[in-house]
């Protein structure tokens, strides 16, 4: 935010804390701040964005927390603000779906699947072997992820992920050691 302010950008922010909770320096960089009770509530964020749009053109709407990427993409789409599309945000958040798209484009990935039952995970383990990574599809980063090296370790991992709850789905993938590379930022002009 400081960098944007230093190059002359007009910055409005939407957050869960009160404006008084922001430090003095941060408040100084912001032109406007809108408080919501939940930044993952698309309706609240959309209302805040529309309030700002009635006063000023909004060029971009960005989120820096992984769990906020999807709701912000949906708000962006409704509000007509350019940026990461809902489908792209979904693919960034849902690893089994992302890997399916990558594989269809010829990019090799670790074997993986989405599973909604212990039986599906056991069948995947039988086919692929151990070690496996089991994680919630809606988790952020490695939150809730478990490495499983055997059938004996699988059962407690499944219980901790709440796979017994209706509608719950997890990502399961083969564990591969190696270097993971990624682009954090791409800029144009």
mmCIF file of C-alpha atoms in Angstrom:
data_model
loop_
_atom_site.group_PDB
_atom_site.id
_atom_site.type_symbol
_atom_site.label_atom_id
_atom_site.label_comp_id
_atom_site.label_asym_id
_atom_site.label_seq_id
_atom_site.Cartn_x
_atom_site.Cartn_y
_atom_site.Cartn_z
ATOM 1 C CA UNK A 1 0.000 0.000 0.000
ATOM 2 C CA UNK A 2 2.861 2.331 0.769
ATOM 3 C CA UNK A 3 4.399 1.672 -2.640
ATOM 4 C CA UNK A 4 1.130 2.388 -4.420
ATOM 5 C CA UNK A 5 0.615 5.577 -2.413
ATOM 6 C CA UNK A 6 4.183 6.714 -3.182
ATOM 7 C CA UNK A 7 3.549 6.479 -6.929
ATOM 8 C CA UNK A 8 0.309 8.453 -6.628
ATOM 9 C CA UNK A 9 -2.352 5.746 -6.604
ATOM 10 C CA UNK A 10 -5.643 6.502 -4.894
ATOM 11 C CA UNK A 11 -6.236 3.628 -2.491
ATOM 12 C CA UNK A 12 -9.438 2.575 -0.787
ATOM 13 C CA UNK A 13 -9.413 -0.467 1.447
ATOM 14 C CA UNK A 14 -12.095 -2.828 2.702
ATOM 15 C CA UNK A 15 -11.443 -4.738 5.896
ATOM 16 C CA UNK A 16 -12.878 -6.308 9.015
ATOM 17 C CA UNK A 17 -11.155 -4.054 11.518
ATOM 18 C CA UNK A 18 -12.293 -0.575 12.407
ATOM 19 C CA UNK A 19 -10.525 2.373 10.827
ATOM 20 C CA UNK A 20 -9.231 3.187 14.322
ATOM 21 C CA UNK A 21 -7.506 -0.219 14.433
ATOM 22 C CA UNK A 22 -5.277 0.752 11.494
ATOM 23 C CA UNK A 23 -1.957 2.282 12.385
ATOM 24 C CA UNK A 24 -1.489 6.006 11.689
ATOM 25 C CA UNK A 25 0.916 5.430 8.803
ATOM 26 C CA UNK A 26 -1.473 3.041 7.002
ATOM 27 C CA UNK A 27 -4.421 5.414 7.482
ATOM 28 C CA UNK A 28 -2.289 8.140 5.909
ATOM 29 C CA UNK A 29 -1.787 6.114 2.721
ATOM 30 C CA UNK A 30 -5.489 5.382 2.306
ATOM 31 C CA UNK A 31 -7.950 7.713 0.657
ATOM 32 C CA UNK A 32 -10.898 5.766 2.067
ATOM 33 C CA UNK A 33 -11.610 2.745 4.260
ATOM 34 C CA UNK A 34 -14.814 0.688 4.402
ATOM 35 C CA UNK A 35 -15.394 -1.673 7.313
ATOM 36 C CA UNK A 36 -17.279 -4.962 6.832
ATOM 37 C CA UNK A 37 -17.852 -7.741 9.346
ATOM 38 C CA UNK A 38 -16.602 -10.489 6.994
ATOM 39 C CA UNK A 39 -14.400 -9.977 3.928
ATOM 40 C CA UNK A 40 -15.438 -13.412 2.648
ATOM 41 C CA UNK A 41 -19.099 -12.325 2.548
ATOM 42 C CA UNK A 42 -19.523 -11.379 -1.100
ATOM 43 C CA UNK A 43 -22.636 -9.279 -0.456
ATOM 44 C CA UNK A 44 -20.913 -7.147 2.188
ATOM 45 C CA UNK A 45 -17.832 -6.609 0.042
ATOM 46 C CA UNK A 46 -19.936 -5.874 -3.046
ATOM 47 C CA UNK A 47 -21.914 -3.247 -1.101
ATOM 48 C CA UNK A 48 -18.664 -1.658 0.069
ATOM 49 C CA UNK A 49 -17.244 -1.681 -3.474
ATOM 50 C CA UNK A 50 -20.423 -0.179 -4.923
ATOM 51 C CA UNK A 51 -20.340 2.542 -2.252
ATOM 52 C CA UNK A 52 -16.806 3.409 -3.351
ATOM 53 C CA UNK A 53 -17.707 3.158 -7.072
ATOM 54 C CA UNK A 54 -20.472 5.739 -6.632
ATOM 55 C CA UNK A 55 -17.764 8.210 -5.599
ATOM 56 C CA UNK A 56 -14.694 7.154 -7.556
ATOM 57 C CA UNK A 57 -13.743 4.851 -10.443
ATOM 58 C CA UNK A 58 -12.331 1.547 -9.167
ATOM 59 C CA UNK A 59 -9.519 0.232 -11.400
ATOM 60 C CA UNK A 60 -8.664 -2.881 -9.428
ATOM 61 C CA UNK A 61 -9.882 -4.960 -6.511
ATOM 62 C CA UNK A 62 -7.228 -7.204 -5.004
ATOM 63 C CA UNK A 63 -6.928 -9.631 -2.111
ATOM 64 C CA UNK A 64 -3.690 -10.862 -0.591
ATOM 65 C CA UNK A 65 -5.066 -13.704 1.554
ATOM 66 C CA UNK A 66 -5.656 -16.993 -0.279
ATOM 67 C CA UNK A 67 -9.042 -17.615 1.341
ATOM 68 C CA UNK A 68 -10.248 -14.223 0.055
ATOM 69 C CA UNK A 69 -9.334 -14.822 -3.612
ATOM 70 C CA UNK A 70 -12.592 -16.520 -4.640
ATOM 71 C CA UNK A 71 -15.099 -14.133 -3.033
ATOM 72 C CA UNK A 72 -13.155 -11.137 -4.355
ATOM 73 C CA UNK A 73 -13.150 -12.612 -7.888
ATOM 74 C CA UNK A 74 -16.936 -12.962 -7.687
ATOM 75 C CA UNK A 75 -17.335 -9.372 -6.462
ATOM 76 C CA UNK A 76 -14.990 -8.157 -9.193
ATOM 77 C CA UNK A 77 -17.094 -9.890 -11.832
ATOM 78 C CA UNK A 78 -20.399 -8.429 -10.583
ATOM 79 C CA UNK A 79 -18.896 -4.949 -10.141
ATOM 80 C CA UNK A 80 -17.296 -4.946 -13.611
ATOM 81 C CA UNK A 81 -13.735 -4.560 -12.333
ATOM 82 C CA UNK A 82 -10.924 -6.197 -14.341
ATOM 83 C CA UNK A 83 -8.776 -8.845 -12.716
ATOM 84 C CA UNK A 84 -8.548 -12.555 -12.019
ATOM 85 C CA UNK A 85 -11.659 -14.298 -13.350
ATOM 86 C CA UNK A 86 -13.865 -16.464 -11.138
ATOM 87 C CA UNK A 87 -12.852 -19.610 -13.062
ATOM 88 C CA UNK A 88 -9.151 -18.807 -12.664
ATOM 89 C CA UNK A 89 -9.627 -18.091 -8.951
ATOM 90 C CA UNK A 90 -11.477 -21.398 -8.580
ATOM 91 C CA UNK A 91 -8.659 -23.267 -10.298
ATOM 92 C CA UNK A 92 -6.082 -21.578 -8.048
ATOM 93 C CA UNK A 93 -8.002 -22.645 -4.945
ATOM 94 C CA UNK A 94 -9.151 -26.143 -5.974
ATOM 95 C CA UNK A 95 -6.044 -28.223 -6.565
ATOM 96 C CA UNK A 96 -7.739 -31.317 -8.072
ATOM 97 C CA UNK A 97 -9.558 -29.147 -10.641
ATOM 98 C CA UNK A 98 -6.385 -27.160 -11.360
ATOM 99 C CA UNK A 99 -4.344 -30.305 -11.941
ATOM 100 C CA UNK A 100 -7.022 -31.683 -14.250
ATOM 101 C CA UNK A 101 -6.766 -28.544 -16.405
ATOM 102 C CA UNK A 102 -2.948 -28.657 -16.340
ATOM 103 C CA UNK A 103 -2.914 -32.333 -17.360
ATOM 104 C CA UNK A 104 -5.327 -31.634 -20.238
ATOM 105 C CA UNK A 105 -2.801 -29.028 -21.430
ATOM 106 C CA UNK A 106 0.035 -31.549 -21.361
ATOM 107 C CA UNK A 107 1.657 -30.374 -18.125
ATOM 108 C CA UNK A 108 2.726 -33.301 -15.917
ATOM 109 C CA UNK A 109 1.461 -33.207 -12.320
ATOM 110 C CA UNK A 110 1.522 -35.503 -9.329
ATOM 111 C CA UNK A 111 -1.302 -38.034 -9.428
ATOM 112 C CA UNK A 112 -4.274 -36.568 -7.580
ATOM 113 C CA UNK A 113 -7.998 -36.797 -7.087
ATOM 114 C CA UNK A 114 -10.884 -35.225 -5.243
ATOM 115 C CA UNK A 115 -12.542 -37.654 -2.861
ATOM 116 C CA UNK A 116 -15.686 -37.476 -0.792
ATOM 117 C CA UNK A 117 -15.397 -40.855 0.912
ATOM 118 C CA UNK A 118 -12.804 -42.922 2.722
ATOM 119 C CA UNK A 119 -13.380 -45.698 0.165
ATOM 120 C CA UNK A 120 -12.334 -43.384 -2.696
ATOM 121 C CA UNK A 121 -9.168 -42.408 -0.850
ATOM 122 C CA UNK A 122 -8.309 -46.031 -0.040
ATOM 123 C CA UNK A 123 -8.785 -46.957 -3.723
ATOM 124 C CA UNK A 124 -6.497 -44.056 -4.744
ATOM 125 C CA UNK A 125 -3.871 -45.175 -2.202
ATOM 126 C CA UNK A 126 -4.042 -48.714 -3.537
ATOM 127 C CA UNK A 127 -3.558 -47.488 -7.096
ATOM 128 C CA UNK A 128 -0.851 -44.851 -6.455
ATOM 129 C CA UNK A 129 0.809 -46.057 -3.263
ATOM 130 C CA UNK A 130 2.211 -44.116 -0.313
ATOM 131 C CA UNK A 131 3.222 -41.494 0.697
ATOM 132 C CA UNK A 132 0.154 -39.335 0.023
ATOM 133 C CA UNK A 133 -0.909 -35.823 0.947
ATOM 134 C CA UNK A 134 -4.510 -35.448 2.089
ATOM 135 C CA UNK A 135 -5.900 -31.938 2.546
ATOM 136 C CA UNK A 136 -9.140 -30.006 2.597
ATOM 137 C CA UNK A 137 -10.133 -28.579 -0.779
ATOM 138 C CA UNK A 138 -11.071 -25.308 0.875
ATOM 139 C CA UNK A 139 -7.910 -24.943 2.971
ATOM 140 C CA UNK A 140 -5.373 -22.182 2.485
ATOM 141 C CA UNK A 141 -1.754 -23.071 1.822
ATOM 142 C CA UNK A 142 -0.874 -26.220 3.750
ATOM 143 C CA UNK A 143 -3.584 -25.633 6.374
ATOM 144 C CA UNK A 144 -5.103 -28.957 7.373
ATOM 145 C CA UNK A 145 -2.791 -30.964 5.100
ATOM 146 C CA UNK A 146 -1.458 -34.285 6.337
ATOM 147 C CA UNK A 147 1.225 -36.544 4.939
ATOM 148 C CA UNK A 148 0.137 -40.160 5.118
ATOM 149 C CA UNK A 149 2.724 -42.933 4.802
ATOM 150 C CA UNK A 150 0.595 -46.025 5.467
ATOM 151 C CA UNK A 151 -2.903 -47.450 5.823
ATOM 152 C CA UNK A 152 -2.557 -47.056 9.607
ATOM 153 C CA UNK A 153 -1.887 -43.307 9.254
ATOM 154 C CA UNK A 154 -4.741 -42.821 6.779
ATOM 155 C CA UNK A 155 -7.642 -43.349 9.213
ATOM 156 C CA UNK A 156 -6.679 -40.636 11.747
ATOM 157 C CA UNK A 157 -5.977 -38.228 8.867
ATOM 158 C CA UNK A 158 -9.442 -38.831 7.430
ATOM 159 C CA UNK A 159 -11.080 -38.245 10.815
ATOM 160 C CA UNK A 160 -9.187 -34.984 11.302
ATOM 161 C CA UNK A 161 -10.390 -33.737 7.892
ATOM 162 C CA UNK A 162 -14.022 -34.402 8.798
ATOM 163 C CA UNK A 163 -14.631 -36.627 5.794
ATOM 164 C CA UNK A 164 -17.562 -38.155 7.672
ATOM 165 C CA UNK A 165 -19.527 -34.870 7.305
ATOM 166 C CA UNK A 166 -22.033 -34.781 4.415
ATOM 167 C CA UNK A 167 -20.839 -32.875 1.357
ATOM 168 C CA UNK A 168 -17.213 -32.813 2.507
ATOM 169 C CA UNK A 169 -14.559 -33.345 -0.156
ATOM 170 C CA UNK A 170 -10.786 -33.538 0.173
ATOM 171 C CA UNK A 171 -7.844 -33.404 -2.193
ATOM 172 C CA UNK A 172 -5.555 -36.429 -2.282
ATOM 173 C CA UNK A 173 -2.280 -36.488 -4.151
ATOM 174 C CA UNK A 174 0.850 -38.517 -4.385
ATOM 175 C CA UNK A 175 3.745 -37.070 -2.425
ATOM 176 C CA UNK A 176 6.690 -36.182 -4.632
ATOM 177 C CA UNK A 177 9.929 -34.721 -3.330
ATOM 178 C CA UNK A 178 11.496 -31.970 -5.354
ATOM 179 C CA UNK A 179 11.698 -28.238 -5.909
ATOM 180 C CA UNK A 180 8.447 -26.334 -6.289
ATOM 181 C CA UNK A 181 8.742 -23.220 -8.392
ATOM 182 C CA UNK A 182 6.094 -20.603 -9.012
ATOM 183 C CA UNK A 183 5.566 -17.060 -10.189
ATOM 184 C CA UNK A 184 4.386 -14.830 -7.395
ATOM 185 C CA UNK A 185 3.886 -11.770 -9.574
ATOM 186 C CA UNK A 186 3.816 -11.003 -13.263
ATOM 187 C CA UNK A 187 3.686 -7.390 -14.403
ATOM 188 C CA UNK A 188 2.980 -5.870 -17.768
ATOM 189 C CA UNK A 189 4.290 -2.403 -18.591
#
